Amino acid sequence: MSEVRVRIAPSPSGNLHIGTARTALFNYLFAKKNNGKFILRIEDTDADRTSQEYIDNIFDSLKALGLNWDEGPDVGGPYGPYTQSERFDIYPKYVQKLLDSGFAYECFCTPEELEQEKQEATEAKRAYVYSKKCENLTEEQKAKLRSEGRKPAIRFNIAKAQKAFHDSSILEFDDIVKGKLHMDTNLLGDFVIQKSNGAPTYNFAVVIDDALMKISHVIRGEDHISNTYKQILIFEALGFEVPKFGHLGMILAPDRSKLSKRHGATAVSDFVKQGYLTDALINFVALLGWSPSDGEEIKTVDQIAQDFRIGEISSSNSIFEYDKLKWMNGHYIKQIPIEQLKQMLKPYLTKYDLTELTDEQYTKMVEITREPLTLLSDITDAVPYFFGKDVQIDPEAQEKTLDTDVAQDVLKDFVSKAKDWDWNEENLHEKLADFRAFWKESVGIKPKVTMWAIRAAITGRTCGADMVGILEILGKEKSLYRANKAIK
Ligand code: GLU
């Protein structure tokens, strides 16, 4: 296999998980680095858990992250179809091949019988593996079981394959991320490759698909390592070339448990809804297991691709630090050109009447509020005071500021002076500076206390965006109305 061909094979039983996005990215980078192909295959064999909505979500999320595939269900390719449910007529031939060569056998055990076996193993405190009860059934016995209406599942004969291709029961492979890995295949148990209803199981379909799609490297999460041993034996039993395997460490939550919804968003689309940028997300997931050689963590996918080496991926688990992702997201928000940011923020401003602002005022509002945003959605709570005539006063602003005598005096003076001010940025800047200086010099009030009073009256808050900008956007009438109201 000279051409590098890698794939991701998500099961559409949920929206695209951030962990799958990382696996996709590492496959994508590996393909890019090696002039190879990145393939998307949808593994929808489990019809009960599959939905079109999830398939669409997987497509959309990967595209939004910029992880475009060379071959896949929508774009096609030489080894399609790329959706497993459309490949069901391909698998039986290979099942038959394994039956004919003795690497597989029919199993007539009922779910109850298998449950019984499992219980016995539990009681005897041993790990359960299938008893191989059906391995050597005679044709007569099988015919009898069939006549009882039993439909067989097909099991893979591990020991037989292991003996045919290896010296001992230990199966070893060279993982391109983790180095040499091995396992005693006696612990695997003869697993089902085709269910009694004729449907292929994951471990079987994945091998046929990877082989027929000429996948050269299988890069996926380490939760698949035990499957890899099974899959290697099937590749060998069918005479297929075995691809190289690379297993990535898991992504854990900050408390070191499995990352789940209780920690925060886990699906790419949920992160996006919360106001994360896909550029930040992809940059962040790249750092889960990979470190740039120059130590510079902020990088585009193209920059990462230049530096990326699969052998340098850490084989250990990575911690998903939401705070770091937020920081990174804030960094990316700062880079967005203003016109683009204005558009991107609109979905988070639907509770306000944006027509109250001219385009110029809206631009100004975004300019003076963008700095502290770590999520696009932070804008929602950052701007309520730019809208409506009245403003809601925070309890803190009321108690600590407006309820003080100083605030009353400052605001009365502000109203009487400001009514004569020219209401433009330059002048407001100058007048406010004079106003603060007056209160400091003649009454001894600190400039920040003076400004708190004005800010609390006009925005209802004790902190926020640049005060001159706020006054300018609100205009003289609304600003003085709010100041007067606060005095009352
Ligand atoms: N459908 C499997 C999953 O979503 C794919 C695993 C693999 O890459 O082989 O976990």
Coordinates of C-alpha atoms and ligand atoms in Angstrom, one line a residue:
M1 CA 0.0 0.0 0.0
S2 CA 1.9 3.0 -1.1
E3 CA -0.9 5.6 -1.0
V4 CA -1.9 6.9 2.4
R5 CA -5.6 6.5 2.8
V6 CA -7.2 7.3 6.2
R7 CA -10.8 7.5 7.3
I8 CA -13.1 8.4 10.1
A9 CA -16.1 6.2 10.5
P10 CA -18.5 7.8 12.9
S11 CA -21.7 6.0 13.9
P12 CA -24.5 8.5 13.6
S13 CA -26.0 7.8 17.0
G14 CA -25.5 11.4 18.2
N15 CA -24.2 14.7 17.1
L16 CA -20.5 14.9 16.1
H17 CA -18.6 14.5 19.4
I18 CA -15.6 16.8 20.0
G19 CA -13.5 13.7 20.5
T20 CA -14.5 12.4 17.0
A21 CA -13.6 15.9 15.7
R22 CA -10.1 15.4 17.1
T23 CA -9.8 11.9 15.6
A24 CA -11.0 13.4 12.3
L25 CA -8.4 16.2 12.6
F26 CA -5.5 13.9 13.2
N27 CA -6.6 11.7 10.3
Y28 CA -7.0 14.8 8.1
L29 CA -3.5 16.1 9.1
F30 CA -1.9 12.7 8.5
A31 CA -3.5 12.6 5.0
K32 CA -2.4 16.1 4.2
K33 CA 1.1 15.6 5.5
N34 CA 1.5 12.4 3.3
N35 CA -0.4 13.6 0.2
G36 CA -3.0 11.0 1.0
K37 CA -6.7 10.8 1.0
F38 CA -9.1 11.5 3.9
I39 CA -12.3 9.5 3.7
L40 CA -15.6 9.7 5.5
R41 CA -17.6 6.6 6.1
I42 CA -20.9 6.5 7.9
E43 CA -21.2 3.4 10.1
D44 CA -25.0 3.2 10.4
T45 CA -25.4 -0.6 10.9
D46 CA -27.2 0.0 14.2
A47 CA -30.4 1.2 12.6
D48 CA -32.2 1.7 16.0
R49 CA -29.7 4.3 17.1
T50 CA -29.1 6.0 13.7
S51 CA -30.9 9.1 12.4
Q52 CA -30.6 11.3 9.4
E53 CA -30.5 14.3 11.7
Y54 CA -27.2 13.0 13.2
I55 CA -25.8 12.2 9.8
D56 CA -26.5 15.8 8.7
N57 CA -25.0 17.0 11.9
I58 CA -21.8 15.0 11.3
F59 CA -21.5 16.4 7.8
D60 CA -22.2 20.0 8.8
S61 CA -19.9 19.9 11.8
L62 CA -16.9 18.5 9.9
K63 CA -17.4 21.0 7.2
A64 CA -17.7 23.9 9.7
L65 CA -14.4 22.7 11.1
G66 CA -12.8 22.8 7.7
L67 CA -12.2 19.0 7.7
N68 CA -13.3 18.3 4.1
W69 CA -13.1 14.7 2.9
D70 CA -11.8 13.5 -0.4
E71 CA -14.2 10.5 -0.6
G72 CA -17.5 10.1 1.3
P73 CA -21.2 9.5 1.1
D74 CA -22.0 12.8 -0.5
V75 CA -19.0 13.2 -2.8
G76 CA -18.6 9.6 -3.7
G77 CA -15.2 8.0 -4.7
P78 CA -13.8 4.9 -6.3
Y79 CA -14.6 2.6 -3.4
G80 CA -18.2 3.6 -2.5
P81 CA -20.8 3.5 -1.3
Y82 CA -19.5 5.1 1.8
T83 CA -22.5 4.5 4.0
Q84 CA -22.5 1.1 5.6
S85 CA -26.2 0.5 5.3
E86 CA -25.8 0.7 1.5
R87 CA -23.1 -1.9 1.6
F88 CA -25.2 -4.8 3.0
D89 CA -25.0 -6.8 -0.1
I90 CA -21.1 -6.8 0.0
Y91 CA -20.7 -8.5 3.4
P92 CA -22.3 -11.9 3.0
K93 CA -19.7 -13.0 0.4
Y94 CA -16.9 -12.5 3.0
V95 CA -18.9 -14.2 5.7
Q96 CA -19.2 -17.2 3.4
K97 CA -15.5 -17.2 2.7
L98 CA -14.8 -17.4 6.4
L99 CA -17.3 -20.2 6.9
D100 CA -15.8 -22.1 4.0
S101 CA -12.2 -21.7 5.3
G102 CA -13.3 -22.7 8.8
F103 CA -12.4 -19.3 10.3
A104 CA -16.1 -18.9 11.2
Y105 CA -18.9 -21.1 12.4
E106 CA -22.7 -21.0 12.9
C107 CA -23.9 -20.4 16.4
F108 CA -27.4 -21.4 17.3
C109 CA -27.3 -20.4 20.9
T110 CA -30.4 -18.4 22.0
P111 CA -30.0 -15.1 24.0
E112 CA -31.2 -17.1 27.1
E113 CA -28.5 -19.7 26.7
L114 CA -25.9 -17.0 26.3
E115 CA -27.2 -15.2 29.3
Q116 CA -26.9 -18.4 31.3
E117 CA -23.3 -18.8 30.3
K118 CA -22.5 -15.2 31.3
Q119 CA -24.1 -15.7 34.7
E120 CA -22.1 -18.9 35.3
A121 CA -18.9 -17.0 34.5
T122 CA -19.9 -14.2 36.9
E123 CA -20.7 -16.6 39.7
A124 CA -17.4 -18.4 39.1
K125 CA -15.7 -14.9 39.1
R126 CA -14.1 -15.5 35.7
A127 CA -14.1 -13.2 32.7
Y128 CA -16.8 -14.3 30.2
V129 CA -15.8 -15.7 26.8
Y130 CA -18.2 -17.6 24.6
S131 CA -18.0 -21.4 25.4
K132 CA -17.6 -22.4 21.7
K133 CA -20.5 -24.8 22.2
C134 CA -21.5 -24.5 18.6
E135 CA -18.0 -24.8 17.1
N136 CA -18.2 -28.4 16.1
L137 CA -21.9 -29.0 15.5
T138 CA -22.5 -31.7 12.8
E139 CA -24.7 -31.0 9.8
E140 CA -27.4 -33.2 11.4
Q141 CA -27.4 -31.2 14.6
K142 CA -27.5 -27.9 12.6
A143 CA -30.4 -29.2 10.5
K144 CA -32.3 -30.1 13.7
L145 CA -31.7 -26.7 15.2
R146 CA -32.9 -25.1 12.0
S147 CA -36.0 -27.2 12.0
E148 CA -36.8 -25.8 15.5
G149 CA -36.9 -22.4 13.8
R150 CA -33.5 -21.2 15.1
K151 CA -31.5 -18.9 12.9
P152 CA -27.8 -18.9 13.4
A153 CA -25.5 -16.0 14.1
I154 CA -22.0 -16.4 12.7
R155 CA -19.0 -16.4 15.0
F156 CA -15.4 -15.8 14.3
N157 CA -13.0 -18.6 15.4
I158 CA -10.3 -16.7 17.2
A159 CA -8.1 -19.6 18.2
K160 CA -8.1 -21.1 14.7
A161 CA -7.1 -17.8 13.1
Q162 CA -4.5 -17.1 15.7
K163 CA -3.0 -20.5 15.2
A164 CA -3.0 -20.1 11.4
F165 CA -1.1 -16.9 11.4
H166 CA 0.9 -16.7 14.7
D167 CA 3.2 -18.8 16.8
S168 CA 1.4 -18.4 20.1
S169 CA -1.9 -17.1 21.5
I170 CA -0.2 -13.7 21.9
L171 CA -1.1 -11.2 19.2
E172 CA 1.2 -8.3 18.9
F173 CA 1.1 -5.2 16.6
D174 CA 3.1 -2.1 16.2
D175 CA 0.9 0.9 17.0
I176 CA 2.1 4.0 15.3
V177 CA 1.1 6.1 18.3
K178 CA 1.6 3.8 21.3
G179 CA 4.4 1.5 20.1
K180 CA 4.2 -2.3 20.5
L181 CA 0.9 -3.6 21.9
H182 CA 0.0 -7.2 22.6
M183 CA -2.8 -9.3 24.0
D184 CA -3.5 -12.9 24.7
T185 CA -6.2 -13.7 22.2
N186 CA -7.6 -16.5 24.4
L187 CA -9.3 -13.7 26.3
L188 CA -11.2 -12.3 23.3
G189 CA -13.8 -15.0 22.9
D190 CA -15.3 -16.0 19.5
F191 CA -17.3 -12.9 18.7
V192 CA -20.3 -12.6 16.4
I193 CA -19.5 -11.3 12.9
Q194 CA -23.0 -11.6 11.5
K195 CA -26.1 -11.5 13.6
S196 CA -28.9 -14.1 13.3
N197 CA -30.9 -11.5 11.3
G198 CA -28.1 -11.3 8.7
A199 CA -26.7 -7.9 9.7
P200 CA -22.9 -7.6 10.0
T201 CA -21.5 -6.5 13.3
Y202 CA -19.2 -3.5 13.7
N203 CA -16.0 -5.5 13.9
F204 CA -16.7 -7.4 10.8
A205 CA -18.1 -4.6 8.6
V206 CA -15.3 -2.3 9.6
V207 CA -12.6 -4.8 8.3
I208 CA -14.4 -5.4 5.0
D209 CA -14.8 -1.7 4.5
D210 CA -11.3 -0.7 5.5
A211 CA -9.9 -3.5 3.2
L212 CA -12.1 -2.7 0.2
M213 CA -11.6 1.1 0.6
K214 CA -7.8 0.4 0.7
I215 CA -7.4 2.1 4.0
S216 CA -3.6 2.2 4.8
H217 CA -3.8 3.6 8.4
V218 CA -6.5 3.3 11.0
I219 CA -6.2 6.1 13.4
R220 CA -8.9 6.2 16.2
G221 CA -9.4 6.3 19.9
E222 CA -7.8 3.8 22.2
D223 CA -11.2 2.5 23.3
H224 CA -10.9 0.5 20.1
I225 CA -7.7 -1.3 21.0
S226 CA -9.4 -4.6 22.0
N227 CA -11.4 -4.4 18.7
T228 CA -8.1 -4.0 16.8
Y229 CA -6.9 -7.5 17.8
K230 CA -10.2 -9.0 16.5
Q231 CA -9.9 -7.0 13.3
I232 CA -6.3 -7.9 12.6
L233 CA -7.3 -11.6 12.8
I234 CA -10.2 -11.1 10.3
F235 CA -7.9 -9.2 7.9
E236 CA -5.5 -12.1 8.0
A237 CA -8.2 -14.8 7.7
L238 CA -9.5 -13.1 4.6
G239 CA -6.1 -12.7 3.1
F240 CA -6.3 -8.9 3.2
E241 CA -3.3 -6.7 3.9
V242 CA -3.4 -5.5 7.5
P243 CA -3.4 -1.7 7.7
K244 CA -1.3 0.1 10.2
F245 CA -3.1 1.1 13.4
G246 CA -2.7 4.1 15.6
H247 CA -4.7 4.7 18.8
L248 CA -5.1 8.1 20.4
G249 CA -5.4 8.6 24.1
M250 CA -8.8 9.5 25.5
I251 CA -10.1 13.0 26.2
L252 CA -11.0 13.3 29.8
A253 CA -12.9 16.0 31.7
P254 CA -11.0 18.2 34.2
D255 CA -12.0 15.8 37.0
R256 CA -10.4 13.0 35.0
S257 CA -13.7 11.2 34.3
K258 CA -15.0 10.5 30.9
L259 CA -15.9 13.8 29.2
S260 CA -19.7 14.0 29.2
K261 CA -22.6 16.4 29.0
R262 CA -22.5 17.1 32.7
H263 CA -19.1 18.8 32.2
G264 CA -20.3 21.1 29.5
A265 CA -20.9 20.8 25.8
T266 CA -19.5 17.7 24.1
A267 CA -20.9 18.0 20.6
V268 CA -19.3 20.4 18.1
S269 CA -22.6 21.9 17.3
D270 CA -23.4 22.6 20.9
F271 CA -20.0 24.4 21.3
V272 CA -20.9 26.5 18.3
K273 CA -24.4 27.3 19.7
Q274 CA -22.7 28.5 22.9
G275 CA -20.6 30.9 20.9
Y276 CA -17.4 29.0 20.3
L277 CA -15.7 29.6 17.0
T278 CA -14.8 26.6 14.8
D279 CA -11.3 28.0 14.3
A280 CA -10.7 28.0 18.1
L281 CA -12.3 24.6 18.5
I282 CA -10.1 23.0 15.9
N283 CA -7.0 24.7 17.2
F284 CA -7.8 23.6 20.7
V285 CA -8.5 19.9 19.9
A286 CA -5.2 19.7 17.9
L287 CA -3.4 20.4 21.2
L288 CA -5.1 17.4 22.9
G289 CA -2.2 15.0 22.4
W290 CA -0.1 17.1 20.1
S291 CA 2.3 20.0 20.9
P292 CA 3.7 22.4 18.3
S293 CA 7.5 22.2 18.1
D294 CA 7.9 26.0 18.4
G295 CA 5.7 26.2 21.5
E296 CA 3.3 28.6 19.8
E297 CA -0.2 27.2 20.5
I298 CA -2.3 29.5 18.4
K299 CA -2.3 28.0 14.9
T300 CA -4.5 27.4 11.9
V301 CA -5.0 23.9 10.6
D302 CA -2.6 24.6 7.7
Q303 CA 0.1 25.7 10.1
I304 CA -0.5 22.7 12.2
A305 CA -0.3 20.4 9.2
Q306 CA 3.2 21.7 8.4
D307 CA 4.4 20.8 11.9
F308 CA 2.4 17.6 12.5
R309 CA 4.0 14.2 13.0
I310 CA 1.8 11.3 13.9
G311 CA 4.7 9.6 15.8
E312 CA 4.9 12.7 18.1
I313 CA 1.4 12.4 19.4
S314 CA 1.3 11.7 23.1
S315 CA -0.1 8.3 23.8
S316 CA -1.5 9.3 27.2
N317 CA -4.9 10.8 27.9
S318 CA -5.6 14.5 27.5
I319 CA -7.6 16.7 29.8
F320 CA -10.2 18.9 28.2
E321 CA -9.8 22.2 29.8
Y322 CA -12.8 24.3 29.1
D323 CA -11.1 27.4 30.5
K324 CA -8.3 27.1 28.1
L325 CA -10.7 26.7 25.2
K326 CA -12.5 29.8 26.4
W327 CA -9.3 31.8 26.5
M328 CA -8.4 30.6 23.0
N329 CA -11.9 31.4 21.8
G330 CA -11.5 35.0 23.2
H331 CA -8.2 35.3 21.3
Y332 CA -9.9 34.3 18.1
I333 CA -12.8 36.6 18.6
K334 CA -10.3 39.5 18.9
Q335 CA -9.0 38.7 15.4
I336 CA -12.3 38.8 13.7
P337 CA -12.8 41.8 11.4
I338 CA -15.4 44.2 12.7
E339 CA -17.9 43.8 9.9
Q340 CA -17.8 40.0 10.1
L341 CA -18.1 40.1 13.9
K342 CA -21.2 42.3 13.6
Q343 CA -22.8 39.6 11.6
M344 CA -21.6 36.7 13.8
L345 CA -23.0 38.4 16.9
K346 CA -26.5 39.0 15.6
P347 CA -27.8 35.5 16.5
Y348 CA -27.0 36.3 20.1
L349 CA -28.8 39.7 20.0
T350 CA -32.2 38.5 19.0
K351 CA -33.7 39.6 22.3
Y352 CA -32.9 43.2 21.5
D353 CA -34.4 45.5 18.9
L354 CA -31.4 46.2 16.7
T355 CA -33.3 48.7 14.7
E356 CA -32.9 51.1 17.6
L357 CA -29.3 51.5 16.5
T358 CA -28.0 52.9 13.3
D359 CA -25.3 50.8 11.6
E360 CA -22.8 53.3 12.8
Q361 CA -24.0 52.9 16.4
Y362 CA -24.1 49.1 16.1
T363 CA -20.5 49.2 14.9
K364 CA -19.5 51.4 17.8
M365 CA -21.3 49.2 20.3
V366 CA -19.5 46.1 19.0
E367 CA -16.2 47.9 19.0
I368 CA -16.5 49.0 22.7
T369 CA -17.9 45.7 24.0
R370 CA -15.8 43.1 22.1
E371 CA -12.7 43.1 24.2
P372 CA -13.8 40.9 27.1
L373 CA -15.8 38.5 25.0
T374 CA -14.6 34.9 25.4
L375 CA -17.8 33.5 23.8
L376 CA -19.8 35.1 21.1
S377 CA -22.8 34.5 23.4
D378 CA -21.2 36.7 26.1
I379 CA -22.5 39.7 24.0
T380 CA -26.1 39.0 25.1
D381 CA -25.4 40.0 28.7
A382 CA -22.9 42.7 27.8
V383 CA -25.3 45.1 26.0
P384 CA -28.8 45.4 27.5
Y385 CA -28.2 49.0 28.4
F386 CA -27.8 50.0 24.8
F387 CA -31.5 49.3 24.2
G388 CA -34.7 50.8 25.4
K389 CA -35.4 54.1 27.1
D390 CA -35.1 52.8 30.7
V391 CA -32.4 50.7 32.1
Q392 CA -32.6 48.0 34.7
I393 CA -30.4 48.8 37.7
D394 CA -28.3 45.9 39.2
P395 CA -28.8 45.7 43.0
E396 CA -25.1 46.1 43.4
A397 CA -25.1 49.3 41.4
Q398 CA -28.1 50.5 43.4
E399 CA -26.7 49.8 46.9
K400 CA -23.1 50.5 46.5
T401 CA -23.4 53.5 44.2
L402 CA -26.7 55.1 43.5
D403 CA -27.9 55.0 47.1
T404 CA -25.0 57.1 48.3
D405 CA -25.2 60.9 48.8
V406 CA -22.2 61.4 46.7
A407 CA -23.9 59.8 43.7
Q408 CA -26.9 62.1 44.1
D409 CA -24.7 65.2 44.1
V410 CA -22.5 64.0 41.2
L411 CA -25.5 63.1 39.1
K412 CA -27.3 66.4 39.7
D413 CA -24.2 68.2 38.7
F414 CA -23.7 66.0 35.7
V415 CA -27.3 66.6 34.5
S416 CA -27.0 70.3 34.8
K417 CA -23.6 70.5 33.0
A418 CA -24.1 67.8 30.4
K419 CA -27.3 69.3 29.0
D420 CA -25.1 72.0 27.4
W421 CA -22.4 69.6 26.1
D422 CA -21.8 68.9 22.4
W423 CA -22.6 65.2 22.2
N424 CA -19.7 63.8 20.2
E425 CA -16.8 61.5 21.2
E426 CA -14.0 64.1 21.3
N427 CA -16.0 66.6 23.3
L428 CA -17.5 64.1 25.6
H429 CA -14.1 62.8 26.4
E430 CA -12.8 66.2 27.3
K431 CA -15.9 67.2 29.2
L432 CA -16.0 64.1 31.3
A433 CA -12.3 64.5 32.1
D434 CA -13.0 68.1 33.3
F435 CA -16.0 66.9 35.2
R436 CA -13.9 64.2 37.1
A437 CA -11.2 66.7 37.7
F438 CA -13.7 69.2 39.2
W439 CA -15.1 66.6 41.6
K440 CA -11.6 65.5 42.7
E441 CA -10.2 69.0 43.2
S442 CA -13.1 70.8 44.7
V443 CA -14.8 68.0 46.7
G444 CA -12.1 65.4 47.0
I445 CA -14.1 62.6 45.3
K446 CA -11.9 60.1 43.5
P447 CA -12.4 60.1 39.7
K448 CA -13.5 56.4 39.7
V449 CA -16.2 57.2 42.2
T450 CA -17.5 60.0 40.1
M451 CA -17.6 57.7 37.1
W452 CA -19.3 54.9 39.0
A453 CA -22.2 57.2 39.7
I454 CA -22.6 58.1 36.1
R455 CA -22.1 54.5 34.9
A456 CA -24.6 53.1 37.4
A457 CA -27.3 55.6 36.5
I458 CA -26.9 55.2 32.7
T459 CA -26.0 51.5 32.4
G460 CA -27.4 50.1 35.7
R461 CA -24.0 48.5 36.3
T462 CA -20.8 49.2 38.0
C463 CA -18.6 48.2 35.2
G464 CA -18.8 47.7 31.4
A465 CA -17.7 49.3 28.2
D466 CA -16.0 52.6 27.6
M467 CA -18.3 55.3 29.1
V468 CA -17.7 57.9 26.4
G469 CA -18.7 55.4 23.8
I470 CA -21.8 54.4 25.7
L471 CA -22.9 58.0 26.1
E472 CA -22.3 58.7 22.4
I473 CA -24.4 55.7 21.3
L474 CA -27.3 56.4 23.7
G475 CA -27.3 60.1 22.8
K476 CA -27.9 63.1 25.0
E477 CA -31.6 62.7 25.5
K478 CA -31.6 59.1 26.7
S479 CA -28.5 59.6 28.8
L480 CA -29.9 62.5 30.7
Y481 CA -33.3 60.9 31.0
R482 CA -31.6 57.9 32.8
A483 CA -29.5 60.2 35.0
N484 CA -32.5 62.1 36.0
K485 CA -34.4 59.0 36.7
A486 CA -31.6 57.7 38.9
I487 CA -31.6 61.0 40.9
K488 CA -35.3 60.5 41.5
Ligands
GLU1 N1 -18.1 3.5 14.2 C1 -17.0 3.4 15.1 C2 -17.2 4.5 16.1 O1 -17.9 5.5 15.9 C3 -15.7 3.6 14.3 C4 -14.6 3.1 14.9 C5 -13.4 3.0 14.0 O2 -12.8 4.0 13.6 O3 -13.1 1.9 13.5 O4 -16.6 4.4 17.2

